Structures are given as structure tokens and as C-alpha cells.
Coordinates of C-alpha atoms and ligand atoms in Angstrom, one line a residue:
M18 CA 4.0 6.3 35.6
E19 CA 1.2 8.8 35.6
N20 CA 1.8 11.7 33.2
V21 CA 4.9 10.1 31.8
K22 CA 4.9 10.2 28.0
A23 CA 6.9 7.5 26.3
Y24 CA 8.0 7.7 22.8
Y25 CA 9.3 5.1 20.3
S26 CA 12.8 4.6 19.0
N27 CA 15.2 7.2 20.2
A28 CA 12.5 9.4 21.6
P29 CA 12.9 10.2 25.3
V30 CA 10.6 9.0 28.0
G31 CA 8.8 12.0 29.5
G32 CA 8.5 14.0 26.3
I33 CA 6.2 16.9 25.6
D34 CA 3.9 18.0 28.4
F35 CA 0.9 18.9 26.2
K36 CA -0.7 20.9 29.0
N37 CA -0.2 24.7 28.6
K38 CA 2.6 24.1 26.1
N39 CA 2.7 23.8 22.4
I40 CA 4.9 22.0 19.9
N41 CA 6.4 25.3 18.6
D42 CA 8.1 26.2 21.8
Q43 CA 10.0 22.9 22.3
G44 CA 12.5 20.9 20.4
N45 CA 16.2 20.4 19.3
V46 CA 15.6 21.5 15.7
L47 CA 14.5 24.9 14.5
L48 CA 12.7 24.7 11.2
K49 CA 11.5 27.1 8.6
P50 CA 8.5 26.0 6.5
L51 CA 9.2 26.2 2.7
L52 CA 5.8 25.1 1.6
T53 CA 2.5 24.2 3.2
G54 CA 0.0 22.0 1.5
I55 CA -3.8 22.8 2.0
C56 CA -6.4 20.0 2.0
G57 CA -10.0 19.1 2.9
T58 CA -9.1 18.9 6.7
D59 CA -7.8 22.5 6.7
R60 CA -10.9 23.7 4.9
G61 CA -13.1 21.7 7.3
I62 CA -11.4 23.4 10.3
V63 CA -11.6 26.9 8.8
N64 CA -15.3 26.5 7.8
A65 CA -16.3 24.8 11.1
G66 CA -17.1 21.5 9.4
L67 CA -14.8 19.2 11.5
S68 CA -16.1 18.8 15.0
F69 CA -13.1 16.8 16.2
A70 CA -10.6 19.6 15.7
Y71 CA -9.8 21.8 18.9
N72 CA -7.5 24.4 20.1
P73 CA -4.4 23.7 22.3
E74 CA -5.1 24.0 26.0
G75 CA -4.9 27.6 27.2
Y76 CA -5.3 29.0 23.6
N77 CA -8.4 30.5 22.0
F78 CA -7.0 29.8 18.5
L79 CA -5.3 27.0 16.6
V80 CA -2.4 27.6 14.2
I81 CA -3.4 25.3 11.3
G82 CA -1.1 23.6 8.7
H83 CA -0.2 19.9 8.9
E84 CA 1.3 19.3 5.5
S85 CA 4.7 20.9 5.7
L86 CA 8.0 20.8 3.8
C87 CA 10.6 22.5 6.0
Q88 CA 14.2 23.5 6.0
V89 CA 16.4 23.1 9.1
I90 CA 17.7 26.5 10.2
E91 CA 19.6 25.3 13.4
S92 CA 20.0 21.9 14.9
E93 CA 21.2 20.6 18.3
S94 CA 20.5 17.1 17.0
N95 CA 23.3 14.9 15.3
Q96 CA 20.6 13.7 13.0
F97 CA 20.0 17.0 11.2
K98 CA 22.1 19.8 10.1
S99 CA 21.3 23.3 8.9
G100 CA 20.0 23.3 5.3
D101 CA 18.5 19.7 5.6
I102 CA 14.9 19.3 4.3
A103 CA 12.4 17.7 6.6
V104 CA 8.8 16.8 7.0
P105 CA 7.3 16.9 10.5
L106 CA 4.8 14.2 11.7
V107 CA 1.3 15.3 12.3
R108 CA 0.2 12.9 15.0
R109 CA 1.9 12.9 18.4
P110 CA 1.4 9.8 20.7
G111 CA -0.5 9.5 24.0
N112 CA -0.1 6.6 26.3
C113 CA -2.1 3.8 24.9
P114 CA -0.4 0.5 23.7
N115 CA -0.6 1.5 20.1
C116 CA 0.9 5.0 20.8
L117 CA 3.7 3.4 22.9
I118 CA 4.8 1.1 20.0
G119 CA 5.0 4.0 17.5
R120 CA 1.6 3.5 15.9
P121 CA -0.3 6.6 17.2
D122 CA -2.2 6.4 13.9
N123 CA -4.0 3.4 15.5
C124 CA -4.4 5.1 18.8
S125 CA -6.7 3.0 21.0
D126 CA -8.1 5.6 23.4
G127 CA -8.1 8.9 21.4
D128 CA -5.6 10.5 23.8
K129 CA -3.2 11.7 21.1
H130 CA -2.7 15.1 19.4
E131 CA -2.4 16.2 15.8
A132 CA -0.5 19.3 14.9
G133 CA -2.7 21.8 13.3
I134 CA -5.8 19.7 13.9
T135 CA -6.4 18.5 17.4
G136 CA -4.9 20.3 20.4
L137 CA -1.5 21.3 19.0
H138 CA -0.5 24.2 16.9
G139 CA 0.4 23.3 13.3
F140 CA 3.2 24.4 11.0
M141 CA 1.7 27.4 9.2
R142 CA 4.1 29.9 10.7
E143 CA 7.4 31.4 9.7
E144 CA 9.4 29.1 12.0
F145 CA 9.0 26.6 14.8
K146 CA 10.9 24.1 16.9
D147 CA 10.5 20.4 17.0
Y148 CA 12.4 17.3 18.2
D149 CA 14.3 15.2 15.7
Y150 CA 12.3 12.1 16.4
N151 CA 9.3 14.0 15.0
L152 CA 10.9 14.8 11.7
V153 CA 11.5 12.7 8.6
K154 CA 14.4 13.7 6.5
V155 CA 13.8 14.3 2.7
A156 CA 17.1 12.8 1.3
D157 CA 16.2 12.9 -2.5
P158 CA 17.0 16.3 -3.8
S159 CA 15.3 15.6 -7.1
L160 CA 11.9 15.6 -5.3
G161 CA 12.1 19.4 -4.8
D162 CA 8.7 20.9 -4.1
L163 CA 7.1 17.5 -4.4
G164 CA 8.3 16.7 -0.8
V165 CA 5.2 18.6 0.3
L166 CA 3.1 15.6 -0.9
T167 CA 4.8 13.3 1.7
E168 CA 2.2 14.0 4.3
P169 CA -0.9 13.3 2.2
T170 CA 0.8 10.3 0.6
K171 CA 1.6 8.7 4.0
N172 CA -2.1 8.3 4.5
V173 CA -2.5 6.5 1.3
V174 CA 0.4 4.1 2.1
K175 CA -1.2 3.3 5.4
A176 CA -4.6 2.7 3.8
F177 CA -2.9 0.2 1.5
E178 CA -1.4 -1.5 4.6
V179 CA -5.0 -2.0 5.8
F180 CA -5.8 -3.4 2.3
E181 CA -2.9 -5.8 2.5
K182 CA -4.0 -7.1 5.9
V183 CA -7.6 -7.6 5.0
S184 CA -6.9 -9.0 1.6
S185 CA -4.7 -11.8 3.2
R186 CA -7.9 -13.4 4.7
S187 CA -8.4 -15.3 1.5
I188 CA -6.7 -15.6 -1.9
Y189 CA -7.2 -12.2 -3.3
Y190 CA -4.5 -12.0 -6.0
N191 CA -5.1 -13.7 -9.5
S192 CA -3.7 -17.2 -10.0
S193 CA -1.0 -15.4 -12.1
S194 CA 0.1 -13.8 -8.9
T195 CA -0.9 -10.3 -10.0
L196 CA -3.8 -7.9 -9.5
E197 CA -4.3 -7.4 -13.3
R198 CA -8.0 -6.8 -14.3
K199 CA -8.9 -6.4 -10.6
K200 CA -10.9 -3.3 -10.4
A201 CA -10.1 -0.4 -7.9
L202 CA -12.6 2.5 -7.8
I203 CA -11.6 5.7 -6.0
I204 CA -14.4 8.1 -5.2
G205 CA -13.4 11.7 -5.5
T206 CA -10.8 13.6 -7.7
G207 CA -8.9 15.6 -5.1
S208 CA -5.3 15.3 -4.0
E209 CA -5.8 12.2 -1.9
A210 CA -7.8 10.6 -4.6
F211 CA -5.0 11.1 -7.2
L212 CA -2.4 9.8 -4.8
Y213 CA -4.6 6.7 -4.2
A214 CA -4.9 6.3 -8.0
L215 CA -1.1 6.3 -8.3
L216 CA -0.6 3.7 -5.7
S217 CA -3.4 1.6 -7.0
R218 CA -1.7 1.6 -10.4
D219 CA 1.4 0.7 -8.7
Y220 CA -0.2 -2.4 -7.2
G221 CA -1.4 -3.3 -10.6
F222 CA -5.2 -2.6 -10.2
E223 CA -7.3 -1.5 -13.2
T224 CA -8.0 1.9 -11.7
Y225 CA -10.9 4.2 -11.9
I226 CA -11.4 7.6 -10.3
L227 CA -14.9 9.1 -10.0
N228 CA -16.8 12.3 -9.5
R229 CA -20.4 13.4 -10.0
H230 CA -19.4 16.1 -12.6
P231 CA -16.8 16.4 -15.4
I232 CA -13.2 17.2 -14.3
E233 CA -11.0 19.9 -15.6
K234 CA -8.5 19.3 -18.6
N235 CA -5.5 19.2 -16.3
K236 CA -7.1 16.4 -14.3
M237 CA -8.1 14.5 -17.4
E238 CA -4.5 14.7 -18.8
M239 CA -3.2 13.5 -15.4
C240 CA -5.6 10.4 -15.5
Q241 CA -4.1 9.7 -19.0
A242 CA -0.6 10.0 -17.9
F243 CA -1.2 7.7 -14.9
D244 CA -3.3 5.2 -16.9
V245 CA -6.3 5.8 -14.7
N246 CA -9.9 5.9 -16.1
F247 CA -12.2 8.7 -15.1
V248 CA -15.9 8.1 -14.4
N249 CA -18.5 10.8 -14.4
S250 CA -21.2 9.2 -12.3
S251 CA -23.9 11.8 -13.3
E252 CA -23.6 10.6 -17.0
D253 CA -22.6 7.0 -16.4
N254 CA -25.1 5.3 -14.1
D255 CA -24.1 1.9 -15.2
F256 CA -20.6 1.8 -14.0
P257 CA -19.5 -0.8 -13.4
D258 CA -21.9 -3.0 -15.4
K259 CA -21.7 -5.8 -12.9
S260 CA -20.7 -6.2 -9.3
S261 CA -17.0 -6.2 -10.0
I262 CA -15.3 -3.6 -7.7
D263 CA -12.6 -5.4 -5.9
L264 CA -11.3 -2.4 -4.1
L265 CA -13.3 0.7 -3.2
I266 CA -11.7 3.7 -1.6
D267 CA -13.7 6.7 -0.7
T268 CA -12.4 10.2 -0.3
S269 CA -15.8 11.9 -0.6
G270 CA -17.3 11.0 2.8
D271 CA -20.8 10.9 1.1
P272 CA -22.7 7.9 2.4
G273 CA -25.2 7.7 -0.5
T274 CA -22.4 7.6 -3.0
V275 CA -20.3 5.1 -1.0
F276 CA -23.2 2.6 -0.4
G277 CA -24.2 3.0 -4.0
F278 CA -20.9 1.4 -5.0
V279 CA -20.6 -1.0 -2.1
R280 CA -23.7 -2.5 -3.8
K281 CA -21.4 -3.1 -6.9
M282 CA -18.5 -4.8 -5.1
N283 CA -17.2 -8.2 -6.0
Y284 CA -16.7 -11.3 -3.8
N285 CA -14.1 -10.6 -1.1
G286 CA -14.2 -7.0 -1.9
I287 CA -12.6 -4.4 0.3
A288 CA -14.0 -0.9 0.9
I289 CA -11.7 1.6 2.6
L290 CA -13.4 4.7 4.0
F291 CA -11.1 7.6 4.3
G292 CA -13.0 10.8 3.4
T293 CA -15.1 12.6 6.1
N294 CA -17.9 15.0 5.5
E295 CA -20.1 15.9 8.4
K296 CA -22.3 18.0 6.1
A297 CA -22.9 15.1 3.6
P298 CA -26.6 14.2 3.1
V299 CA -27.9 11.2 4.9
G300 CA -27.6 8.0 2.9
T301 CA -29.7 4.7 3.0
V302 CA -28.5 1.2 3.6
T303 CA -31.0 -1.5 2.8
G304 CA -31.5 -5.1 4.0
S305 CA -30.3 -6.2 0.5
D306 CA -27.2 -4.1 0.8
I307 CA -26.3 -5.9 4.0
D308 CA -27.2 -9.2 2.3
H309 CA -24.7 -8.3 -0.4
I310 CA -21.9 -7.4 2.1
V311 CA -22.5 -10.6 4.1
E312 CA -22.8 -13.1 1.3
R313 CA -19.8 -11.7 -0.5
N314 CA -17.5 -11.4 2.5
I315 CA -17.1 -7.7 1.8
T316 CA -15.1 -5.8 4.4
I317 CA -15.6 -2.1 5.1
A318 CA -12.7 -0.5 7.0
G319 CA -11.9 2.9 8.1
S320 CA -8.4 4.4 7.8
V321 CA -7.0 7.5 9.3
D322 CA -3.5 9.0 9.5
A323 CA -0.3 6.9 9.3
A324 CA 3.0 6.3 11.2
R325 CA 6.6 7.2 10.7
I326 CA 7.2 4.1 8.5
H327 CA 4.5 5.4 6.1
Y328 CA 6.2 8.8 5.8
I329 CA 9.4 7.0 4.9
K330 CA 7.6 4.7 2.3
A331 CA 5.7 7.8 1.0
L332 CA 9.1 9.4 0.2
N333 CA 10.2 6.3 -1.6
Y334 CA 7.1 6.2 -3.6
L335 CA 7.3 9.9 -4.5
S336 CA 10.9 9.4 -5.7
K337 CA 9.9 6.4 -7.7
W338 CA 6.9 8.2 -9.3
K339 CA 9.0 11.2 -10.0
K340 CA 11.4 9.0 -12.1
Q341 CA 8.4 7.2 -13.7
Y342 CA 6.2 10.2 -14.6
G343 CA 8.7 13.1 -14.6
N344 CA 7.2 16.6 -14.8
V345 CA 3.6 15.2 -14.9
L346 CA 4.0 14.5 -11.2
N347 CA 5.0 18.2 -10.6
D348 CA 1.6 19.1 -12.1
M349 CA 0.0 17.6 -9.0
I350 CA 0.9 21.0 -7.4
T351 CA -1.7 23.1 -9.2
G352 CA -1.1 26.4 -7.5
Y353 CA 1.3 28.4 -5.3
Y354 CA -0.3 30.9 -2.9
K355 CA 0.9 33.5 -0.3
P356 CA 0.2 33.1 3.4
G357 CA -2.4 35.9 3.2
D358 CA -4.4 34.3 0.4
L359 CA -7.3 33.5 2.6
D360 CA -9.9 32.8 -0.1
L361 CA -8.0 29.5 -0.7
F362 CA -9.6 28.2 2.5
R363 CA -13.1 29.0 1.5
K364 CA -13.1 28.0 -2.2
K365 CA -11.3 25.4 -4.1
P366 CA -9.5 26.9 -7.1
D367 CA -10.7 25.4 -10.5
G368 CA -8.7 22.3 -11.3
E369 CA -7.1 22.1 -7.9
I370 CA -5.2 19.0 -7.1
K371 CA -2.8 20.3 -4.5
S372 CA -2.7 24.0 -3.6
V373 CA 0.4 25.1 -1.6
I374 CA 1.4 28.1 0.4
R375 CA 5.0 29.2 -0.4
W376 CA 6.7 31.0 2.6
Ligands
DN4_411 P1 -10.9 17.1 -1.4 O1 -9.9 17.6 -2.4 O2 -11.9 18.0 -0.8 O3 -11.4 15.7 -1.9 C1 -12.8 15.3 -1.8 C2 -13.1 14.8 -3.2 O4 -14.4 14.1 -3.2 C3 -13.4 16.0 -4.2 O5 -12.8 15.7 -5.4 C4 -14.9 16.1 -4.3 O6 -15.3 16.7 -5.5 C5 -15.2 14.6 -4.2 N1 -16.6 14.4 -3.9 C6 -17.4 14.9 -2.9 N2 -18.6 14.4 -3.0 C7 -18.6 13.5 -4.0 C8 -19.6 12.6 -4.5 N3 -20.8 12.5 -3.9 N4 -19.2 11.8 -5.5 C9 -18.0 11.9 -5.9 N5 -17.1 12.7 -5.5 C10 -17.3 13.5 -4.5 O7 -10.0 16.6 -0.1 P2 -8.6 15.7 0.1 O8 -8.3 15.0 -1.3 O9 -7.7 16.7 0.7 O10 -9.2 14.7 1.1 C11 -10.2 13.8 0.9 C12 -11.0 13.5 2.1 O11 -10.2 12.7 3.0 C13 -11.4 14.7 2.9 O12 -12.7 14.4 3.5 C14 -10.4 14.7 4.1 O13 -11.1 15.2 5.3 C15 -10.2 13.2 4.3 N6 -8.8 13.0 4.8 C16 -8.7 11.9 5.7 C17 -7.4 11.7 6.1 C18 -7.2 10.6 7.1 O14 -8.2 9.8 7.3 C19 -6.3 12.4 5.7 C20 -6.5 13.4 4.7 C21 -7.7 13.7 4.3 P3 -15.7 18.3 -5.6 O15 -16.8 18.5 -4.6 O16 -14.4 19.0 -5.1 O17 -16.0 18.4 -6.9 O18 -6.1 10.4 7.5
BGC412 C1 -4.2 14.2 8.2 C2 -4.1 13.1 9.1 C3 -5.1 13.2 10.2 C4 -6.4 13.4 9.7 C5 -7.5 13.5 10.7 C6 -5.6 14.4 7.8 O1 -5.7 15.6 7.0 O2 -3.4 13.9 7.0 O3 -2.8 12.9 9.6 O4 -5.0 12.1 11.1 O5 -6.5 14.6 8.9 O6 -7.3 14.5 11.7
ZN413 ZN1 -4.0 17.4 4.8
ZN414 ZN1 -3.0 6.3 21.8

């Protein structure tokens, strides 16, 4: 069984040999990217701030781009035809038990790969090949360009799966069976933070999104449209006035900020750490912080990536939100750029929620 790669569902046993090959040479579907989203991970790789990223074996470079909306050009698969719109999966399984059951997002030995991030070339190229079992079809034509948000949204859907599992350890919902007046605080105001805010509202949380400076007009308007409250932590030190945060989601990776708010969490609170920032200043956790976490049964969980099911659910959420919020949702894409606009990787454009490259 050594070196045999097994894949879930209809995927063949003995799939990609990762050694000396890359994803773009193999597959039964030829794809052309339409849009590529840019995120904190891409900027981390380009600016040498992500130590876990590495090149494919045998290469001294990595093609980046993991948030892709593609069109099928040619297909030898009966599941796709030319003209179909598809989103490729980022993470490709290794051989651990979680990878073998279709949950490489929960890989138990780290022997997996991520396109455009860890050991596999990504999708920022004019065309590439992939296998049908690595592609999720975008069936709703009304989504249009918003299909490019499938990849970042899938992370959020998985993190809420973590929330559901942890919250089931005790009675977390109100006796009215809802989450009304339960407080969710999301740290950060980037694309992932706004997607978390949308899903948090969907669950019924009273939702707050936070940064340590004011946010631009377009973001304020988006908060209003989504019924989300913005907190500027540099002006409002007292938020929340008592320990009342039921769900804390961090997209900043800043330990000082995270533990500042863990101190303000409610009984049975759940904190999900999602942001990574190797350059963040060191934070302090005190004995009374640990006391607070223990005495209140607070859980702090990490969440990374997502599985195929979360991409499918992400597409359903995006279709639902498109109906609910109309063109406001389109405003999540704050800028279209060309493949050669390299400044995009060094500096965030003002008011950026999601910048995309149009091919
Ligand atoms: P992003 O747009 O850079 O979002 C980070 C946000 O955090 C920005 O709005 C920052 O504001 C804000 N921020 C930074 N420091 C603080 C602070 N001290 N207090 C409040 N807000 C702060 O990146 P993204 O939305 O694309 O991704 C968010 C994070 O999640 C990144 O660290 C990614 O590496 C990570 N990520 C993880 C996964 C996964 O686990 C997937 C995708 C992304 P400003 O500094 O821009 O003003 O699967
Ligand atoms: C991607 C995830 C990936 C994570 C860490 C994120 O930007 O969305 O799929 O697991 O980076 O590499
Ligand atoms: Zn990303
Ligand atoms: Zn694994």
C-alpha cells in the first residue's frame, strides 16, 4: 500500500503522484481561470510572512492563486462539459485517516498539499488541468462573479461546523430555541471577516465586527446592509460592557487583541481562531485569564481550510445571500485587477474587501 494515494467518492485509488509532478499537468478537465481572488494568505506568501508555504518538489518557485473561478474549456469527464463554471478545491489529500474519508481539512499528519500554498502550483495561470473530483460545479448562473467567493466562504462554513460541534456540549441556544441576543464578535474587517459576519447573522447572532481604526464608507454601508455593528476598538475600550461575548472569531492573528476579548467572553463561550499572523506582536495571557477560561467552560478552537461539502454549502449560502442582499453582495468585490498588477500583493487597496484578478 505504500505510495498509494486513495481519494474519496469517485476518485481513483492511486491518484496524483505528487513527486516531481504538479497539479497543472494532470487531469481530465481543462480549465481557464476567469477570476482569481487575493487574500491574506497570498500576501503572506509573497511577502515571506507564511513559513508553512513551500514550492512543489523540483521547482524553485510556486505559482500562487488558490481562490479561483474557472470555466471548463475541454472535458473528458461526463460530469463537466465545455462552458461549465467550476471552483477547484485547494487542499489535496494525503494518506491519513481523515484524508482518506474526504476530510483533508482535518489532516492528522500534515502530509497533504494545498494548491498555490503548500507544495502544489496554484491556479493563477491562463489555463490548467485538473480531475473532476477536485472540482465543484457552480450551477447557479445568477451568482456570476460572486462564485469567486466560494473558496473563502467554504472556510467560514467549516468554522461554523466547529462552532456547532463545540456548542452541543451544553445548552447553548436560548430557551426560545434561537440565538437572538447572543453576541458574536468578529475581529478584523477583511473579506473573511465580512463572510463570517454574514453567516453569523444567518445563525441569528447579534453580530459585531471590529478593527482598531475606523473603516471606510463602503464597509460601513455594508455593515448597515447586513445588520452588523462595527466597533472601533481604539475609541471604544469598553466594548462589550460586561463579559458577554458568546462567540468570538478572530481573523487578525493578533494574540494581544484575541486574549483581550477572550477576557470578555461569556459562560460556555466559544472562540474560533482563524487568522494567522507570524509578525504579530507577542501578547500576554495571565493567570486570571486562564481562570476566566476554566471557570466559564470557554473553548478556544483553531479552524483551517474546509472539505468539499463546505464548498457546496458555501455556494448555497452565496446564492441565498445574493437573493437576500442583491447588489450589495456584489460590492464585496471591491476591485478588479490585471494579472500584472503586482502592487496588489504588497499593499491593500483602500476599502478592500475582496480584490480579484480578471483573466
Ligand atoms: P485580511 O483582509 O488581511 O484580514 C485581516 C483583518 O484583520 C484585516 O481587516 C486587518 O485590518 C485586521 N486586523 C489586523 N490586526 C488587527 C487587530 N489588532 N485588531 C483588529 N483587527 C485587526 O485577510 P483575510 O480576510 O483574507 O484573512 C484573514 C486571516 O485569516 C488571514 O490571517 C489569513 O491568513 C487567515 N486565513 C485562514 C484561513 C484558514 O484557516 C483561510 C483564509 C485566511 P487592517 O490591518 O487591514 O486594517 O483556512
Ligand atoms: C485557504 C485554506 C488554506 C489556508 C492555509 C487559506 O487561505 O483558504 O484553504 O488551508 O489558507 O494554508
Ligand atoms: Zn484565500
Ligand atoms: Zn492527511
